[in-house]
Amino acid sequence: MKIFLENINTNSSSGPNSFANKLLPQLSSMGHSFVPEHVSDISLCFIESPNYVISVPRVLRLDGIYFNTAQDWNSLNQNIRRTYDSSDGIIFQSMFCEKLIESYFGEHKRSTVIYNGADVDTILDTAPMVNEKYDNIWCCASSWRPHKRLEENIRYFREHKGNNDLLIVAGEVPAQDRVQDPSIVYFGNLSQVQLYSLYKSAKYFLHLAWLDHCPNVVVDARACGCHVICSSAGGTLEIAGPESTIIEEEEWDFKPTLLYEPPYMNFDKKVKNMFDPCYDMKEIAKEYSHFLEKTELE
């Protein structure tokens, strides 16, 4: 199948494009090619399209929409909604993502849920970071914004850590936001392989973000063998694994809210995780291929 890529930039390290850098090589190895629109069979678009008219069927991969009342969320959603309505198939990242978007845009005629995947081969070939000093390494990684709740990650670590445990924070954190604690270190932005090395050395991966959709860092950390600790609010628990620790929070009503003012967490409230999806990108790519081919034929 000849695929036209819309709104995908493989030179970017953003969440969607980081996923694309894992997915596209797998699709290519299956015999698919990436070509200009005029010679393509189908389009694969991430989030929204700049094109009002397209000559081939389009599959749209959606990782969420705007609902933060501190922004003009309705205007920000307009082109996403236009792309959604004009697409022939929709791929949602998680069941949470599906429920969220359908509550705003309505049910689509053809859709599926396909979770994010990890590059298992590269992970297997990556050596863990050397640790000769600490009993347990904890880690977290994100593009840190208020709803990612770095403060809650740190509070959980400090309340549950052993005497000789270390928390490593990946991702840029301004100096004024860094907690001064000898058991916490800040590594800043890391490459993908450096993150794998960190995850493979860690016992725990903290991701207490509020209303996150399907974070790649959690899929990668789980594939590296980390025990994931996350919130029940959002789609993260769907990819965290059955042995993960899920902190229970109140269910969100899917109405617009102040996303950057997340609630305080009660760490004593936990629920069992019933989700156990495959995280190998080879299998995820097969699901993408099947849905693209089905959409193109119909």
XYZ file of C-alpha atoms in Angstrom:
298
model
C 0.000 0.000 0.000
C 1.215 3.485 -0.882
C 0.644 5.820 2.073
C 0.551 9.625 2.055
C 1.624 11.034 5.446
C -0.167 14.135 6.730
C 1.035 16.235 9.669
C 3.826 13.793 10.523
C 7.351 15.118 11.089
C 9.937 12.413 11.742
C 12.509 15.077 12.648
C 10.451 16.064 15.694
C 10.671 14.401 19.124
C 7.104 15.269 20.157
C 4.894 12.443 21.411
C 3.033 11.803 18.127
C 6.190 12.059 16.019
C 8.161 9.898 18.439
C 5.490 7.258 17.888
C 5.731 7.752 14.123
C 9.472 7.055 14.262
C 8.679 3.633 15.727
C 5.646 2.851 13.552
C 6.806 3.863 10.078
C 9.852 1.552 9.864
C 7.620 -1.380 10.812
C 5.053 -0.469 8.151
C 7.885 -0.126 5.632
C 9.237 -3.574 6.542
C 5.767 -4.963 5.797
C 5.978 -3.643 2.226
C 4.148 -0.343 2.580
C 5.706 2.804 1.085
C 5.344 6.512 1.826
C 4.646 8.645 -1.211
C 3.163 11.994 -2.326
C -0.617 12.298 -2.304
C -1.132 12.107 -6.086
C 0.317 8.574 -6.283
C -0.971 7.272 -2.935
C -3.694 4.787 -2.056
C -4.554 6.248 1.350
C -3.541 8.983 3.795
C -2.403 8.459 7.373
C -2.856 11.702 9.295
C -1.905 12.569 12.869
C -4.208 14.863 14.877
C -5.392 17.211 12.116
C -4.877 17.912 8.425
C -3.941 21.224 6.765
C -5.642 19.946 3.591
C -9.312 20.778 3.060
C -9.529 18.532 0.006
C -7.741 15.208 -0.441
C -7.981 12.770 -3.356
C -7.627 9.502 -1.375
C -9.273 8.029 1.723
C -7.852 9.272 5.010
C -7.243 7.482 8.325
C -6.861 9.911 11.218
C -4.908 8.974 14.347
C -6.134 11.048 17.266
C -4.329 11.396 20.590
C -6.802 13.749 22.198
C -8.532 17.097 21.817
C -8.619 20.390 23.687
C -10.807 20.779 26.776
C -8.779 23.131 28.988
C -11.032 26.040 29.957
C -7.976 28.267 30.380
C -7.736 28.155 26.569
C -10.185 28.818 23.747
C -10.653 25.069 23.510
C -13.600 25.245 21.119
C -11.646 27.214 18.502
C -8.579 25.012 18.973
C -10.715 21.955 18.202
C -12.275 23.323 15.012
C -9.758 21.978 12.484
C -9.428 18.697 14.393
C -13.222 18.354 14.176
C -13.180 19.165 10.450
C -10.506 16.521 9.870
C -12.417 14.020 12.020
C -15.644 14.529 10.082
C -13.921 14.316 6.677
C -11.817 11.223 7.466
C -12.793 7.725 6.385
C -11.443 5.990 9.477
C -10.351 6.994 12.980
C -7.674 5.398 15.182
C -8.046 6.252 18.857
C -5.027 5.756 21.138
C -7.073 4.392 24.032
C -10.616 3.685 25.149
C -10.425 6.862 27.223
C -9.445 8.801 24.099
C -12.349 7.244 22.190
C -14.888 8.165 24.871
C -13.516 11.696 25.188
C -13.558 12.499 21.484
C -16.917 10.898 20.786
C -18.433 12.909 23.641
C -17.359 16.110 21.835
C -17.466 15.150 18.132
C -19.992 12.315 18.043
C -19.509 8.685 17.021
C -17.615 8.105 13.768
C -18.809 5.673 11.087
C -15.528 3.670 11.215
C -13.139 3.671 14.154
C -10.892 1.451 16.235
C -8.663 1.620 19.303
C -4.972 0.854 18.738
C -2.613 1.470 21.647
C 0.856 2.942 21.286
C 3.732 0.491 20.978
C 7.373 0.149 21.982
C 10.416 -0.615 19.846
C 11.143 -3.901 21.588
C 14.154 -4.800 19.417
C 15.987 -1.566 20.212
C 15.110 -1.921 23.890
C 16.594 -5.430 23.950
C 19.790 -4.100 22.358
C 20.136 -1.237 24.857
C 22.251 -1.690 27.970
C 20.849 -0.475 31.286
C 22.403 2.528 32.948
C 25.112 1.472 35.412
C 23.957 1.490 39.042
C 26.419 0.436 41.719
C 25.223 2.712 44.505
C 21.448 2.572 45.004
C 19.072 -0.182 46.119
C 16.298 0.973 43.790
C 16.105 3.541 41.020
C 12.804 5.279 40.398
C 12.261 7.443 37.331
C 9.779 9.653 35.534
C 9.909 11.390 32.170
C 7.730 13.931 30.454
C 7.410 17.279 28.792
C 6.582 18.783 32.145
C 3.347 20.745 32.279
C 1.108 21.165 35.351
C -1.245 18.268 34.535
C 1.737 15.899 34.303
C 2.005 16.436 38.086
C 5.735 16.275 38.695
C 5.067 17.461 42.262
C 2.852 14.431 42.899
C 5.481 12.099 41.415
C 8.024 13.534 43.828
C 5.639 13.400 46.774
C 4.832 9.735 46.055
C 8.532 8.897 45.817
C 9.398 10.648 49.061
C 6.566 8.889 50.899
C 7.395 5.413 49.563
C 11.142 5.321 48.898
C 13.670 3.231 50.760
C 16.627 4.719 52.587
C 18.936 4.121 49.644
C 16.608 4.841 46.695
C 17.075 7.429 43.944
C 14.546 9.250 41.755
C 15.768 10.354 38.315
C 13.643 12.977 36.560
C 14.011 13.144 32.767
C 12.735 16.115 30.825
C 13.522 19.787 31.279
C 12.589 21.190 34.695
C 13.293 24.889 35.466
C 15.711 25.425 38.341
C 13.043 27.130 40.466
C 10.778 24.067 40.194
C 13.411 21.549 41.291
C 12.978 20.090 44.767
C 16.292 20.143 46.594
C 16.699 16.586 47.835
C 19.864 14.443 47.591
C 17.716 11.450 46.613
C 16.343 13.270 43.534
C 18.376 14.145 40.430
C 17.357 15.924 37.231
C 18.764 14.622 33.938
C 17.044 17.077 31.582
C 16.139 16.042 28.048
C 17.412 12.614 26.998
C 17.515 10.832 23.655
C 15.222 7.878 23.076
C 18.032 5.347 23.614
C 19.150 7.150 26.778
C 15.603 6.895 28.085
C 15.574 3.149 27.371
C 18.841 2.786 29.276
C 17.360 4.689 32.213
C 14.138 2.663 32.219
C 16.048 -0.626 32.084
C 17.972 0.362 35.217
C 14.838 1.445 37.117
C 12.474 -0.598 39.235
C 9.639 1.944 39.262
C 8.274 4.378 36.684
C 6.093 7.182 38.055
C 3.467 8.762 35.811
C 0.785 10.362 37.971
C -0.431 12.666 35.184
C -4.079 13.709 35.211
C -6.233 12.882 32.176
C -3.346 11.697 30.006
C -4.374 9.756 26.912
C -1.803 7.064 26.055
C 1.689 8.290 26.974
C 4.546 6.766 24.974
C 6.858 6.999 27.987
C 4.644 4.578 29.912
C 4.542 2.055 27.065
C 8.337 2.256 26.770
C 8.924 2.001 30.521
C 6.660 -1.038 30.777
C 8.465 -2.682 27.838
C 11.750 -2.053 29.674
C 10.463 -3.927 32.726
C 9.475 -1.046 35.017
C 6.669 -1.320 37.533
C 4.381 1.556 36.512
C 2.643 3.765 39.075
C -0.097 5.924 37.552
C -3.517 7.513 37.980
C -6.870 5.928 37.203
C -8.003 9.234 35.631
C -7.340 9.048 31.896
C -6.019 6.377 29.560
C -2.654 5.664 31.186
C -3.883 2.677 33.200
C -4.916 0.952 29.943
C -1.248 0.574 28.936
C 0.412 0.343 32.372
C 0.155 -3.443 32.688
C -1.752 -5.743 35.060
C 0.916 -5.573 37.783
C 0.964 -1.757 37.856
C -0.042 0.384 40.827
C -3.138 2.457 40.025
C -4.035 5.384 42.284
C -7.808 5.797 42.195
C -9.238 9.228 41.447
C -12.747 10.548 40.868
C -14.116 9.861 37.406
C -14.093 12.866 35.117
C -17.400 13.835 33.477
C -15.664 14.776 30.179
C -16.805 18.384 30.489
C -14.272 21.178 29.816
C -12.129 21.754 32.880
C -9.040 23.556 34.165
C -6.567 20.934 32.992
C -3.589 22.714 34.541
C -5.185 22.663 37.995
C -5.294 18.908 38.696
C -6.666 17.619 41.995
C -4.522 16.541 44.932
C -4.078 12.758 45.067
C -4.836 10.340 47.877
C -2.157 7.680 47.514
C -3.966 5.283 49.837
C -6.759 4.718 47.314
C -5.738 2.007 44.847
C -7.560 -0.164 42.305
C -6.574 -3.330 40.444
C -5.683 -2.919 36.796
C -7.545 -5.238 34.420
C -5.885 -4.058 31.178
C -3.056 -6.016 29.544
C -2.606 -4.931 25.908
C 0.281 -5.931 23.658
C 3.005 -3.263 23.515
C 5.288 -4.659 20.777
C 5.401 -2.223 17.866
C 5.553 -5.107 15.390
C 2.052 -6.157 16.459
C 0.815 -2.568 16.676
C 1.986 -1.982 13.094
C 0.000 -5.039 11.959
C -3.118 -3.504 13.495
C -2.430 -0.217 11.685
C -1.828 -2.051 8.403
C -5.065 -4.025 8.732
C -7.142 -0.932 9.495
C -5.550 1.094 6.673
C -6.171 -1.699 4.153
C -9.746 -2.214 5.349
C -10.488 1.513 5.112
C -8.915 1.832 1.653
C -10.946 -1.118 0.296
C -14.250 0.049 1.713
